[in-house]
């Protein structure tokens, strides 16, 4: 023990504040439960969009699609990110969490919010999909649930910054600048605060509108909502890259090749990444063409520059670390001898590959004005954000879990053989799934339609190019592989928490 409220991790030497540890556990467990719910919904959505099966009727398809989007894109990832924020501010800095009771209040608000959302969706009172555009209207409790969740997450972000202040004031981290991982998480929290404020700013009026107290301008709703809907994924980008640096250090002893450059890249995210939200509104008449062109043609690429810096820094840091271990024969011995049997490393490597080559490149092209106008309402966009959020962020968080389990839960990972296979099932599945989506979308497959063969009995006949059905099969096979990978992750994680050998 390192004091009444602390323990010392025997592996890392870090002092863990026990109240912070309990909050990290609670948020991580909630995240995994939401991943389970979202994964079950994902299986239903995928098996319906795959014409060979076409599982669900129209009403349940849109209901489950709503649940899937909120559970995965918002709830699972933000719960995990709040756990990461507490870990980055408290554990990595050997500091006390500033106000644990406030952390529990934030957690309670988020849990109540998620329960309200889930009940309303499954009850059929919120078939409005992820975007919930007016004039589609849900039960007021649905909007209240989103507001409570956003306020809880906002409190968690503010608690993170309060803990940073406490660590600096009390001198618990006497090494000058905060670690790069904590710095990156701070940038993610800054983006989160802006994002969550926008969410509250639009969902509070939507809540009042659903009660009949005021009107709602659909154009104003769309503009403000996308500062939540798209910007929430920019929180994920900053948090994901912070995890890349953390996992590079934990798995191979990586050190960033240039700390100042990496920190500058994170600052570019804070300043410019959220403007990309407007590519969802390129055909919206409420915004001027000059504004759209500036947003999608110039400002967005300052955030792209940040991603390019990280795309060089992380793999280069891993290569340097492995070459220092003696893997210097030829250009790629370091890559061949990398610890691929370590699920933390393989998940991180696959995350970097999928996000960089599939999500990042398609994000730049699909976000530009000329391509976006033809691509935006097709499956190409869905394939893009499954590459970024699912293939990138989710896979990175899965890899980090294999280190959080022994550090925070003090349990030896149960079923390590399955854990080693899990990132490959999930990663390869996501490559096939997202690739199938984007290639089918290139033929015009729509983003959300329940029946892409007969269009729900429409009198207007349409015949797809036969190649489309091949890509739809690739999507379906990839979705099944990803579901298997997700199931293995949940089984290993839950099994470890309850049955893993306890570490002293």
Tab-separated table of C-alpha atoms in Angstrom:
chain	number	residue	atom	x	y	z
A	1	UNK	CA	0.000	0.000	0.000
A	2	UNK	CA	1.110	3.571	-0.683
A	3	UNK	CA	-1.093	5.334	1.821
A	4	UNK	CA	-4.575	4.816	3.175
A	5	UNK	CA	-6.340	5.697	-0.093
A	6	UNK	CA	-3.690	4.363	-2.470
A	7	UNK	CA	-2.189	1.087	-3.566
A	8	UNK	CA	0.954	0.543	-5.610
A	9	UNK	CA	0.773	-1.501	-8.800
A	10	UNK	CA	3.586	-4.114	-8.545
A	11	UNK	CA	4.071	-4.188	-12.329
A	12	UNK	CA	4.142	-0.488	-13.247
A	13	UNK	CA	4.993	1.089	-9.896
A	14	UNK	CA	2.097	3.522	-10.325
A	15	UNK	CA	0.124	4.646	-7.277
A	16	UNK	CA	-3.579	3.988	-7.797
A	17	UNK	CA	-6.082	6.152	-5.911
A	18	UNK	CA	-8.693	3.658	-4.726
A	19	UNK	CA	-11.755	5.941	-5.161
A	20	UNK	CA	-10.554	6.663	-8.701
A	21	UNK	CA	-10.047	2.939	-9.278
A	22	UNK	CA	-13.664	2.253	-8.305
A	23	UNK	CA	-14.935	4.891	-10.723
A	24	UNK	CA	-12.732	3.542	-13.508
A	25	UNK	CA	-14.153	0.072	-12.867
A	26	UNK	CA	-17.757	1.312	-12.873
A	27	UNK	CA	-17.406	3.248	-16.123
A	28	UNK	CA	-15.482	0.425	-17.814
A	29	UNK	CA	-18.103	-2.157	-16.828
A	30	UNK	CA	-20.896	0.108	-18.090
A	31	UNK	CA	-18.974	0.538	-21.344
A	32	UNK	CA	-18.689	-3.214	-21.897
A	33	UNK	CA	-22.389	-3.727	-21.138
A	34	UNK	CA	-23.275	-1.042	-23.690
A	35	UNK	CA	-20.945	-2.693	-26.191
A	36	UNK	CA	-22.861	-5.947	-25.645
A	37	UNK	CA	-26.219	-4.236	-26.249
A	38	UNK	CA	-24.912	-2.355	-29.262
A	39	UNK	CA	-23.297	-5.517	-30.624
A	40	UNK	CA	-26.550	-7.490	-30.424
A	41	UNK	CA	-28.295	-4.626	-32.226
A	42	UNK	CA	-25.463	-4.556	-34.791
A	43	UNK	CA	-26.032	-8.223	-35.587
A	44	UNK	CA	-29.727	-7.509	-36.191
A	45	UNK	CA	-28.959	-4.537	-38.436
A	46	UNK	CA	-26.302	-6.406	-40.435
A	47	UNK	CA	-28.427	-9.510	-40.949
A	48	UNK	CA	-31.237	-7.297	-42.213
A	49	UNK	CA	-29.123	-5.216	-44.587
A	50	UNK	CA	-27.664	-8.452	-46.030
A	51	UNK	CA	-30.346	-9.357	-48.625
A	52	UNK	CA	-29.564	-13.077	-48.399
A	53	UNK	CA	-31.035	-13.094	-44.856
A	54	UNK	CA	-33.084	-9.874	-44.434
A	55	UNK	CA	-33.911	-10.739	-40.838
A	56	UNK	CA	-36.028	-7.947	-39.322
A	57	UNK	CA	-39.281	-6.276	-40.402
A	58	UNK	CA	-39.123	-2.578	-41.220
A	59	UNK	CA	-40.319	-1.224	-37.861
A	60	UNK	CA	-37.872	-3.290	-35.822
A	61	UNK	CA	-35.031	-2.582	-38.237
A	62	UNK	CA	-35.265	1.176	-37.691
A	63	UNK	CA	-35.828	0.656	-33.960
A	64	UNK	CA	-32.726	-1.501	-33.610
A	65	UNK	CA	-30.758	0.843	-35.875
A	66	UNK	CA	-31.580	3.704	-33.500
A	67	UNK	CA	-30.458	1.647	-30.508
A	68	UNK	CA	-27.296	0.475	-32.264
A	69	UNK	CA	-26.190	3.996	-33.175
A	70	UNK	CA	-26.696	5.438	-29.708
A	71	UNK	CA	-25.287	2.447	-27.829
A	72	UNK	CA	-22.152	2.192	-29.938
A	73	UNK	CA	-21.334	5.654	-31.282
A	74	UNK	CA	-22.180	7.474	-28.043
A	75	UNK	CA	-22.655	5.335	-24.934
A	76	UNK	CA	-20.023	2.541	-25.114
A	77	UNK	CA	-17.253	4.821	-26.276
A	78	UNK	CA	-17.953	7.759	-23.955
A	79	UNK	CA	-18.245	5.504	-20.881
A	80	UNK	CA	-14.864	4.015	-21.807
A	81	UNK	CA	-13.402	7.465	-22.443
A	82	UNK	CA	-14.552	8.721	-19.037
A	83	UNK	CA	-12.760	5.729	-17.487
A	84	UNK	CA	-9.684	6.642	-19.542
A	85	UNK	CA	-9.875	10.278	-18.392
A	86	UNK	CA	-9.910	9.264	-14.726
A	87	UNK	CA	-7.002	6.913	-15.368
A	88	UNK	CA	-5.007	9.545	-17.272
A	89	UNK	CA	-5.514	12.240	-14.638
A	90	UNK	CA	-5.238	10.122	-11.488
A	91	UNK	CA	-3.319	6.882	-12.084
A	92	UNK	CA	-0.759	8.151	-14.607
A	93	UNK	CA	-0.048	11.200	-12.419
A	94	UNK	CA	-0.055	9.360	-9.052
A	95	UNK	CA	-2.755	11.798	-7.960
A	96	UNK	CA	-5.973	11.722	-6.005
A	97	UNK	CA	-9.157	12.136	-8.004
A	98	UNK	CA	-10.333	15.658	-7.210
A	99	UNK	CA	-13.913	14.855	-6.172
A	100	UNK	CA	-14.945	11.163	-6.275
A	101	UNK	CA	-18.510	11.939	-5.159
A	102	UNK	CA	-18.913	14.225	-8.167
A	103	UNK	CA	-17.627	11.372	-10.314
A	104	UNK	CA	-20.346	9.102	-8.959
A	105	UNK	CA	-22.954	11.780	-9.666
A	106	UNK	CA	-21.717	11.951	-13.258
A	107	UNK	CA	-21.849	8.164	-13.536
A	108	UNK	CA	-25.405	8.062	-12.134
A	109	UNK	CA	-26.616	10.691	-14.603
A	110	UNK	CA	-25.068	8.799	-17.510
A	111	UNK	CA	-26.578	5.478	-16.422
A	112	UNK	CA	-30.054	6.943	-15.902
A	113	UNK	CA	-29.789	8.683	-19.260
A	114	UNK	CA	-28.828	5.482	-21.068
A	115	UNK	CA	-31.645	3.541	-19.397
A	116	UNK	CA	-34.210	6.146	-20.460
A	117	UNK	CA	-32.906	6.080	-24.028
A	118	UNK	CA	-32.923	2.276	-24.227
A	119	UNK	CA	-36.405	1.901	-22.729
A	120	UNK	CA	-37.901	4.527	-25.031
A	121	UNK	CA	-36.288	3.007	-28.124
A	122	UNK	CA	-37.255	-0.594	-27.355
A	123	UNK	CA	-40.751	0.504	-26.343
A	124	UNK	CA	-41.206	1.982	-29.808
A	125	UNK	CA	-41.366	5.547	-28.519
A	126	UNK	CA	-38.229	6.789	-30.300
A	127	UNK	CA	-38.001	5.372	-33.830
A	128	UNK	CA	-36.074	8.464	-34.910
A	129	UNK	CA	-32.684	6.878	-35.646
A	130	UNK	CA	-29.381	8.279	-34.445
A	131	UNK	CA	-29.893	11.763	-35.919
A	132	UNK	CA	-33.486	12.221	-34.632
A	133	UNK	CA	-34.202	14.914	-37.247
A	134	UNK	CA	-37.430	16.918	-36.842
A	135	UNK	CA	-40.212	16.517	-37.817
A	136	UNK	CA	-39.546	12.988	-36.503
A	137	UNK	CA	-40.526	13.219	-32.847
A	138	UNK	CA	-39.736	10.878	-29.951
A	139	UNK	CA	-41.167	10.594	-26.465
A	140	UNK	CA	-39.923	13.465	-24.248
A	141	UNK	CA	-38.193	10.938	-21.985
A	142	UNK	CA	-35.917	10.013	-24.875
A	143	UNK	CA	-34.621	13.582	-25.184
A	144	UNK	CA	-34.373	13.808	-21.401
A	145	UNK	CA	-32.226	10.671	-21.412
A	146	UNK	CA	-29.817	12.174	-23.938
A	147	UNK	CA	-29.619	15.394	-21.895
A	148	UNK	CA	-28.872	13.520	-18.661
A	149	UNK	CA	-26.194	11.439	-20.355
A	150	UNK	CA	-24.556	14.512	-21.904
A	151	UNK	CA	-24.592	16.431	-18.601
A	152	UNK	CA	-23.078	13.434	-16.778
A	153	UNK	CA	-20.302	13.095	-19.346
A	154	UNK	CA	-19.667	16.849	-19.186
A	155	UNK	CA	-19.266	16.644	-15.405
A	156	UNK	CA	-16.816	13.766	-15.877
A	157	UNK	CA	-14.709	15.896	-18.248
A	158	UNK	CA	-14.671	18.807	-15.800
A	159	UNK	CA	-13.632	16.422	-13.013
A	160	UNK	CA	-10.728	15.322	-15.201
A	161	UNK	CA	-9.466	18.902	-15.467
A	162	UNK	CA	-9.981	19.463	-11.739
A	163	UNK	CA	-7.806	16.411	-11.082
A	164	UNK	CA	-5.088	17.747	-13.400
A	165	UNK	CA	-5.127	20.991	-11.404
A	166	UNK	CA	-4.939	19.036	-8.146
A	167	UNK	CA	-2.000	16.954	-9.408
A	168	UNK	CA	-0.114	20.078	-10.446
A	169	UNK	CA	-0.910	21.937	-7.227
A	170	UNK	CA	0.082	19.049	-4.959
A	171	UNK	CA	3.149	18.166	-7.007
A	172	UNK	CA	2.322	14.478	-7.354
A	173	UNK	CA	3.811	14.460	-10.877
A	174	UNK	CA	7.085	16.407	-10.542
A	175	UNK	CA	8.314	15.839	-14.103
A	176	UNK	CA	7.475	19.091	-15.893
A	177	UNK	CA	4.922	18.587	-18.667
A	178	UNK	CA	2.187	16.035	-18.252
A	179	UNK	CA	2.759	12.718	-20.106
A	180	UNK	CA	1.827	12.736	-23.780
A	181	UNK	CA	-1.041	10.300	-23.110
A	182	UNK	CA	-2.530	12.621	-20.482
A	183	UNK	CA	-1.995	15.609	-22.795
A	184	UNK	CA	-3.841	13.818	-25.606
A	185	UNK	CA	-6.680	12.886	-23.263
A	186	UNK	CA	-6.882	16.524	-22.164
A	187	UNK	CA	-7.319	17.529	-25.805
A	188	UNK	CA	-10.018	14.859	-26.180
A	189	UNK	CA	-11.759	16.272	-23.081
A	190	UNK	CA	-11.635	19.806	-24.538
A	191	UNK	CA	-13.293	18.558	-27.722
A	192	UNK	CA	-15.793	16.639	-25.562
A	193	UNK	CA	-16.794	19.738	-23.609
A	194	UNK	CA	-17.539	21.648	-26.810
A	195	UNK	CA	-19.383	18.647	-28.226
A	196	UNK	CA	-21.500	17.991	-25.144
A	197	UNK	CA	-22.415	21.657	-24.757
A	198	UNK	CA	-23.718	21.614	-28.330
A	199	UNK	CA	-25.635	18.434	-27.523
A	200	UNK	CA	-27.315	20.054	-24.552
A	201	UNK	CA	-27.940	23.207	-26.601
A	202	UNK	CA	-29.993	21.315	-29.177
A	203	UNK	CA	-31.568	18.523	-27.109
A	204	UNK	CA	-32.989	20.861	-24.464
A	205	UNK	CA	-35.033	22.738	-27.128
A	206	UNK	CA	-35.920	19.382	-28.705
A	207	UNK	CA	-37.157	18.192	-25.299
A	208	UNK	CA	-39.333	21.293	-24.943
A	209	UNK	CA	-40.538	20.861	-28.536
A	210	UNK	CA	-41.566	17.268	-27.803
A	211	UNK	CA	-43.612	18.569	-24.855
A	212	UNK	CA	-45.333	21.070	-27.138
A	213	UNK	CA	-43.868	24.179	-25.462
A	214	UNK	CA	-42.076	25.563	-28.528
A	215	UNK	CA	-41.522	25.085	-32.238
A	216	UNK	CA	-38.426	23.630	-33.882
A	217	UNK	CA	-36.633	24.841	-37.011
A	218	UNK	CA	-35.345	21.673	-38.743
A	219	UNK	CA	-32.447	23.541	-40.400
A	220	UNK	CA	-31.254	25.014	-37.094
A	221	UNK	CA	-31.589	21.598	-35.469
A	222	UNK	CA	-29.452	19.918	-38.126
A	223	UNK	CA	-26.708	22.529	-37.919
A	224	UNK	CA	-26.354	22.392	-34.128
A	225	UNK	CA	-26.970	18.646	-33.872
A	226	UNK	CA	-24.035	17.784	-36.113
A	227	UNK	CA	-21.771	19.674	-33.728
A	228	UNK	CA	-22.710	16.795	-31.399
A	229	UNK	CA	-23.181	13.915	-33.844
A	230	UNK	CA	-19.961	14.295	-35.811
A	231	UNK	CA	-17.863	16.027	-33.172
A	232	UNK	CA	-18.456	13.179	-30.738
A	233	UNK	CA	-16.424	11.065	-33.130
A	234	UNK	CA	-13.606	13.606	-32.958
A	235	UNK	CA	-13.445	12.969	-29.199
A	236	UNK	CA	-12.865	9.362	-30.200
A	237	UNK	CA	-10.049	10.244	-32.589
A	238	UNK	CA	-8.086	12.168	-29.953
A	239	UNK	CA	-8.728	9.509	-27.292
A	240	UNK	CA	-7.879	6.680	-29.690
A	241	UNK	CA	-4.535	8.215	-30.654
A	242	UNK	CA	-3.752	8.778	-26.973
A	243	UNK	CA	-4.355	5.059	-26.489
A	244	UNK	CA	-2.022	4.326	-29.434
A	245	UNK	CA	0.807	6.151	-27.653
A	246	UNK	CA	-0.031	4.391	-24.389
A	247	UNK	CA	-0.140	0.939	-25.971
A	248	UNK	CA	3.068	1.555	-27.905
A	249	UNK	CA	4.775	2.295	-24.598
A	250	UNK	CA	3.263	-0.663	-22.756
A	251	UNK	CA	3.809	-3.259	-25.484
A	252	UNK	CA	7.234	-2.401	-26.968
A	253	UNK	CA	8.583	0.462	-24.842
A	254	UNK	CA	7.935	3.101	-27.505
A	255	UNK	CA	8.912	6.718	-26.973
A	256	UNK	CA	7.485	9.444	-29.247
A	257	UNK	CA	10.106	10.505	-31.764
A	258	UNK	CA	9.253	14.178	-31.214
A	259	UNK	CA	7.141	15.147	-28.203
A	260	UNK	CA	6.588	18.756	-29.282
A	261	UNK	CA	5.393	17.765	-32.738
A	262	UNK	CA	2.969	15.182	-31.317
A	263	UNK	CA	1.566	17.697	-28.844
A	264	UNK	CA	1.191	20.265	-31.623
A	265	UNK	CA	-0.817	17.734	-33.611
A	266	UNK	CA	-3.199	17.260	-30.683
A	267	UNK	CA	-3.633	21.058	-30.462
A	268	UNK	CA	-4.533	21.141	-34.165
A	269	UNK	CA	-7.312	18.666	-33.379
A	270	UNK	CA	-8.708	20.949	-30.685
A	271	UNK	CA	-8.677	23.971	-32.975
A	272	UNK	CA	-9.858	22.523	-36.270
A	273	UNK	CA	-11.229	18.990	-36.180
A	274	UNK	CA	-14.825	19.882	-35.286
A	275	UNK	CA	-15.353	22.009	-38.398
A	276	UNK	CA	-15.560	18.818	-40.447
A	277	UNK	CA	-19.054	18.368	-38.993
A	278	UNK	CA	-20.528	20.485	-41.770
A	279	UNK	CA	-19.829	17.973	-44.516
A	280	UNK	CA	-23.144	16.437	-43.437
A	281	UNK	CA	-24.889	19.611	-44.586
A	282	UNK	CA	-23.418	20.227	-48.034
A	283	UNK	CA	-26.806	20.009	-49.755
A	284	UNK	CA	-28.556	21.973	-47.009
A	285	UNK	CA	-29.859	25.304	-48.377
A	286	UNK	CA	-29.517	27.008	-44.986
A	287	UNK	CA	-25.726	27.407	-45.343
A	288	UNK	CA	-24.006	29.481	-48.030
A	289	UNK	CA	-21.904	27.829	-50.719
A	290	UNK	CA	-18.871	29.943	-49.797
A	291	UNK	CA	-19.086	28.707	-46.220
A	292	UNK	CA	-19.372	25.074	-47.324
A	293	UNK	CA	-16.411	25.346	-49.687
A	294	UNK	CA	-14.223	26.976	-47.026
A	295	UNK	CA	-15.158	24.328	-44.481
A	296	UNK	CA	-14.653	21.267	-46.676
A	297	UNK	CA	-11.849	22.550	-48.869
A	298	UNK	CA	-9.491	24.362	-46.518
A	299	UNK	CA	-10.082	24.434	-42.772
A	300	UNK	CA	-10.741	20.686	-42.468
A	301	UNK	CA	-7.279	19.853	-43.791
A	302	UNK	CA	-5.559	21.426	-40.812
A	303	UNK	CA	-7.039	18.568	-38.795
A	304	UNK	CA	-5.927	16.168	-41.533
A	305	UNK	CA	-2.384	17.488	-41.034
A	306	UNK	CA	-2.597	16.469	-37.376
A	307	UNK	CA	-3.635	12.943	-38.337
A	308	UNK	CA	-0.739	12.714	-40.784
A	309	UNK	CA	1.693	13.683	-38.013
A	310	UNK	CA	0.345	10.971	-35.713
A	311	UNK	CA	0.318	8.492	-38.616
A	312	UNK	CA	4.071	9.033	-38.908
A	313	UNK	CA	4.901	9.373	-35.210
A	314	UNK	CA	3.241	6.237	-33.821
A	315	UNK	CA	4.525	3.613	-36.304
A	316	UNK	CA	7.938	5.315	-36.374
A	317	UNK	CA	8.119	5.221	-32.584
A	318	UNK	CA	7.237	1.522	-32.575
A	319	UNK	CA	9.856	0.818	-35.263
A	320	UNK	CA	12.590	2.676	-33.357
A	321	UNK	CA	11.726	0.841	-30.134
A	322	UNK	CA	11.870	-2.561	-31.828
A	323	UNK	CA	15.115	-1.757	-33.652
A	324	UNK	CA	16.649	-0.854	-30.290
A	325	UNK	CA	15.796	-4.390	-29.201
A	326	UNK	CA	18.081	-5.675	-31.969
A	327	UNK	CA	15.651	-6.256	-34.822
A	328	UNK	CA	17.738	-4.394	-37.399
A	329	UNK	CA	18.077	-6.913	-40.253
A	330	UNK	CA	16.594	-5.448	-43.431
A	331	UNK	CA	13.724	-3.011	-43.687
A	332	UNK	CA	11.030	-5.042	-41.956
A	333	UNK	CA	12.545	-7.479	-39.439
A	334	UNK	CA	11.266	-5.190	-36.691
A	335	UNK	CA	7.735	-5.618	-38.055
A	336	UNK	CA	8.087	-9.380	-38.420
A	337	UNK	CA	9.444	-9.748	-34.868
A	338	UNK	CA	6.874	-7.433	-33.295
A	339	UNK	CA	4.870	-9.024	-30.425
A	340	UNK	CA	1.933	-10.096	-32.581
A	341	UNK	CA	0.887	-12.709	-30.000
A	342	UNK	CA	0.187	-9.872	-27.533
A	343	UNK	CA	-3.503	-8.920	-28.054
A	344	UNK	CA	-2.766	-5.396	-26.875
A	345	UNK	CA	-0.212	-4.931	-29.636
A	346	UNK	CA	-2.142	-6.687	-32.421
A	347	UNK	CA	-5.309	-4.730	-31.603
A	348	UNK	CA	-3.350	-1.462	-31.682
A	349	UNK	CA	-1.608	-2.342	-34.965
A	350	UNK	CA	-4.895	-3.304	-36.629
A	351	UNK	CA	-6.510	-0.142	-35.261
A	352	UNK	CA	-3.758	1.988	-36.815
A	353	UNK	CA	-4.050	0.189	-40.151
A	354	UNK	CA	-7.853	0.256	-40.401
A	355	UNK	CA	-8.205	3.833	-39.196
A	356	UNK	CA	-5.341	5.131	-41.300
A	357	UNK	CA	-5.807	3.356	-44.604
A	358	UNK	CA	-9.585	2.877	-44.631
A	359	UNK	CA	-11.091	5.449	-42.295
A	360	UNK	CA	-8.667	8.346	-42.632
A	361	UNK	CA	-8.218	8.339	-46.401
A	362	UNK	CA	-11.941	7.894	-47.078
A	363	UNK	CA	-12.722	10.600	-44.510
A	364	UNK	CA	-10.621	13.129	-46.420
A	365	UNK	CA	-12.135	12.220	-49.785
A	366	UNK	CA	-15.749	11.790	-48.659
A	367	UNK	CA	-15.555	15.012	-46.636
A	368	UNK	CA	-14.568	17.140	-49.636
A	369	UNK	CA	-17.397	18.974	-51.332
A	370	UNK	CA	-17.216	17.425	-54.799
A	371	UNK	CA	-17.155	13.772	-53.654
A	372	UNK	CA	-19.434	14.256	-50.669
A	373	UNK	CA	-22.402	15.436	-52.707
A	374	UNK	CA	-22.499	12.107	-54.564
A	375	UNK	CA	-21.369	9.883	-51.687
A	376	UNK	CA	-23.096	11.225	-48.608
A	377	UNK	CA	-26.391	9.355	-48.677
A	378	UNK	CA	-24.838	6.099	-49.815
A	379	UNK	CA	-23.334	3.228	-47.896
A	380	UNK	CA	-19.882	4.627	-48.565
A	381	UNK	CA	-20.291	6.971	-45.593
A	382	UNK	CA	-21.415	4.136	-43.322
A	383	UNK	CA	-18.362	2.122	-44.344
A	384	UNK	CA	-16.146	5.128	-43.637
A	385	UNK	CA	-17.284	5.698	-40.063
A	386	UNK	CA	-17.244	1.982	-39.293
A	387	UNK	CA	-13.562	2.129	-40.280
A	388	UNK	CA	-12.885	5.052	-37.958
A	389	UNK	CA	-15.103	4.477	-34.933
A	390	UNK	CA	-15.328	0.685	-34.983
A	391	UNK	CA	-12.200	-0.500	-36.754
A	392	UNK	CA	-10.147	2.296	-35.209
A	393	UNK	CA	-11.424	3.497	-31.832
A	394	UNK	CA	-13.213	0.380	-30.638
A	395	UNK	CA	-10.328	-1.923	-31.562
A	396	UNK	CA	-7.834	0.369	-29.804
A	397	UNK	CA	-9.983	0.381	-26.667
A	398	UNK	CA	-10.243	-3.407	-26.813
A	399	UNK	CA	-6.451	-3.666	-26.891
A	400	UNK	CA	-6.129	-1.319	-23.917
A	401	UNK	CA	-8.586	-3.472	-21.955
A	402	UNK	CA	-6.067	-6.308	-21.786
A	403	UNK	CA	-3.812	-4.014	-19.756
A	404	UNK	CA	-6.575	-2.340	-17.734
A	405	UNK	CA	-7.801	-5.705	-16.439
A	406	UNK	CA	-4.589	-6.511	-14.504
A	407	UNK	CA	-3.808	-2.882	-13.599
A	408	UNK	CA	-7.239	-1.715	-12.380
A	409	UNK	CA	-9.260	-4.896	-11.794
A	410	UNK	CA	-6.177	-6.779	-10.510
A	411	UNK	CA	-7.118	-9.923	-12.399
A	412	UNK	CA	-5.047	-12.107	-14.690
A	413	UNK	CA	-6.638	-12.224	-18.144
A	414	UNK	CA	-8.746	-15.375	-18.394
A	415	UNK	CA	-8.683	-17.207	-21.714
A	416	UNK	CA	-5.536	-15.590	-23.094
A	417	UNK	CA	-5.570	-17.971	-26.053
A	418	UNK	CA	-8.923	-16.572	-27.124
A	419	UNK	CA	-7.785	-13.034	-26.323
A	420	UNK	CA	-4.901	-13.447	-28.786
A	421	UNK	CA	-7.353	-14.400	-31.542
A	422	UNK	CA	-9.954	-11.753	-30.706
A	423	UNK	CA	-8.347	-8.694	-32.415
A	424	UNK	CA	-7.859	-10.707	-35.612
A	425	UNK	CA	-11.484	-11.864	-35.772
A	426	UNK	CA	-12.694	-8.355	-35.067
A	427	UNK	CA	-10.148	-6.520	-37.219
A	428	UNK	CA	-10.444	-8.734	-40.310
A	429	UNK	CA	-14.222	-8.714	-39.911
A	430	UNK	CA	-14.261	-4.922	-39.860
A	431	UNK	CA	-11.998	-4.716	-42.930
A	432	UNK	CA	-14.399	-6.941	-44.871
A	433	UNK	CA	-17.521	-5.301	-43.466
A	434	UNK	CA	-16.472	-1.679	-43.987
A	435	UNK	CA	-14.903	-2.490	-47.358
A	436	UNK	CA	-18.096	-4.221	-48.493
A	437	UNK	CA	-20.147	-1.224	-47.377
A	438	UNK	CA	-18.002	1.274	-49.240
A	439	UNK	CA	-17.754	-0.745	-52.442
A	440	UNK	CA	-21.494	-1.499	-52.476
A	441	UNK	CA	-22.128	2.174	-51.733
A	442	UNK	CA	-20.095	3.096	-54.800
A	443	UNK	CA	-22.922	1.522	-56.836
A	444	UNK	CA	-25.501	3.659	-55.017
A	445	UNK	CA	-26.667	1.406	-52.145
A	446	UNK	CA	-28.396	3.829	-49.712
A	447	UNK	CA	-27.259	4.389	-46.147
A	448	UNK	CA	-30.316	3.385	-44.154
A	449	UNK	CA	-32.977	1.760	-46.285
A	450	UNK	CA	-34.507	-1.390	-44.845
A	451	UNK	CA	-35.062	-3.164	-48.182
A	452	UNK	CA	-32.409	-2.419	-50.794
A	453	UNK	CA	-33.710	-5.047	-53.237
A	454	UNK	CA	-37.403	-4.182	-53.590
A	455	UNK	CA	-37.426	-0.901	-51.627
A	456	UNK	CA	-40.365	-2.002	-49.506
A	457	UNK	CA	-42.648	-2.850	-52.414
A	458	UNK	CA	-42.073	0.420	-54.273
A	459	UNK	CA	-43.853	0.563	-57.650
A	460	UNK	CA	-40.662	1.895	-59.223
A	461	UNK	CA	-38.505	-1.042	-60.274
A	462	UNK	CA	-34.723	-0.821	-60.079
A	463	UNK	CA	-32.120	-3.422	-60.932
A	464	UNK	CA	-28.702	-3.295	-59.290
A	465	UNK	CA	-25.490	-4.224	-61.011
A	466	UNK	CA	-24.882	-7.916	-60.085
A	467	UNK	CA	-21.495	-6.934	-58.605
A	468	UNK	CA	-23.390	-5.246	-55.768
A	469	UNK	CA	-24.529	-8.585	-54.387
A	470	UNK	CA	-20.943	-9.807	-54.187
A	471	UNK	CA	-19.978	-6.803	-52.062
A	472	UNK	CA	-23.080	-7.273	-49.926
A	473	UNK	CA	-21.950	-10.835	-49.229
A	474	UNK	CA	-18.466	-9.576	-48.320
A	475	UNK	CA	-20.162	-7.154	-45.918
A	476	UNK	CA	-22.283	-9.916	-44.372
A	477	UNK	CA	-19.361	-12.297	-43.851
A	478	UNK	CA	-17.301	-9.480	-42.343
A	479	UNK	CA	-20.149	-8.530	-40.019
A	480	UNK	CA	-20.389	-12.099	-38.720
A	481	UNK	CA	-16.618	-12.239	-38.105
A	482	UNK	CA	-16.755	-8.908	-36.271
A	483	UNK	CA	-19.661	-10.123	-34.119
A	484	UNK	CA	-17.628	-13.228	-33.202
A	485	UNK	CA	-14.645	-11.011	-32.322
A	486	UNK	CA	-16.835	-8.739	-30.220
A	487	UNK	CA	-18.383	-11.728	-28.433
A	488	UNK	CA	-14.931	-13.130	-27.606
A	489	UNK	CA	-13.889	-9.737	-26.214
A	490	UNK	CA	-16.945	-9.527	-23.957
A	491	UNK	CA	-16.593	-13.132	-22.762
A	492	UNK	CA	-12.885	-12.700	-21.985
A	493	UNK	CA	-13.480	-9.370	-20.246
A	494	UNK	CA	-16.452	-10.486	-18.156
A	495	UNK	CA	-14.825	-13.841	-17.408
A	496	UNK	CA	-11.651	-12.113	-16.233
A	497	UNK	CA	-13.511	-9.684	-13.962
A	498	UNK	CA	-15.454	-12.460	-12.233
A	499	UNK	CA	-13.242	-15.526	-12.526
A	500	UNK	CA	-9.725	-14.393	-13.384
A	501	UNK	CA	-6.957	-15.219	-10.937
A	502	UNK	CA	-6.593	-12.353	-8.485
A	503	UNK	CA	-3.252	-10.548	-8.624
A	504	UNK	CA	-1.619	-9.414	-5.399
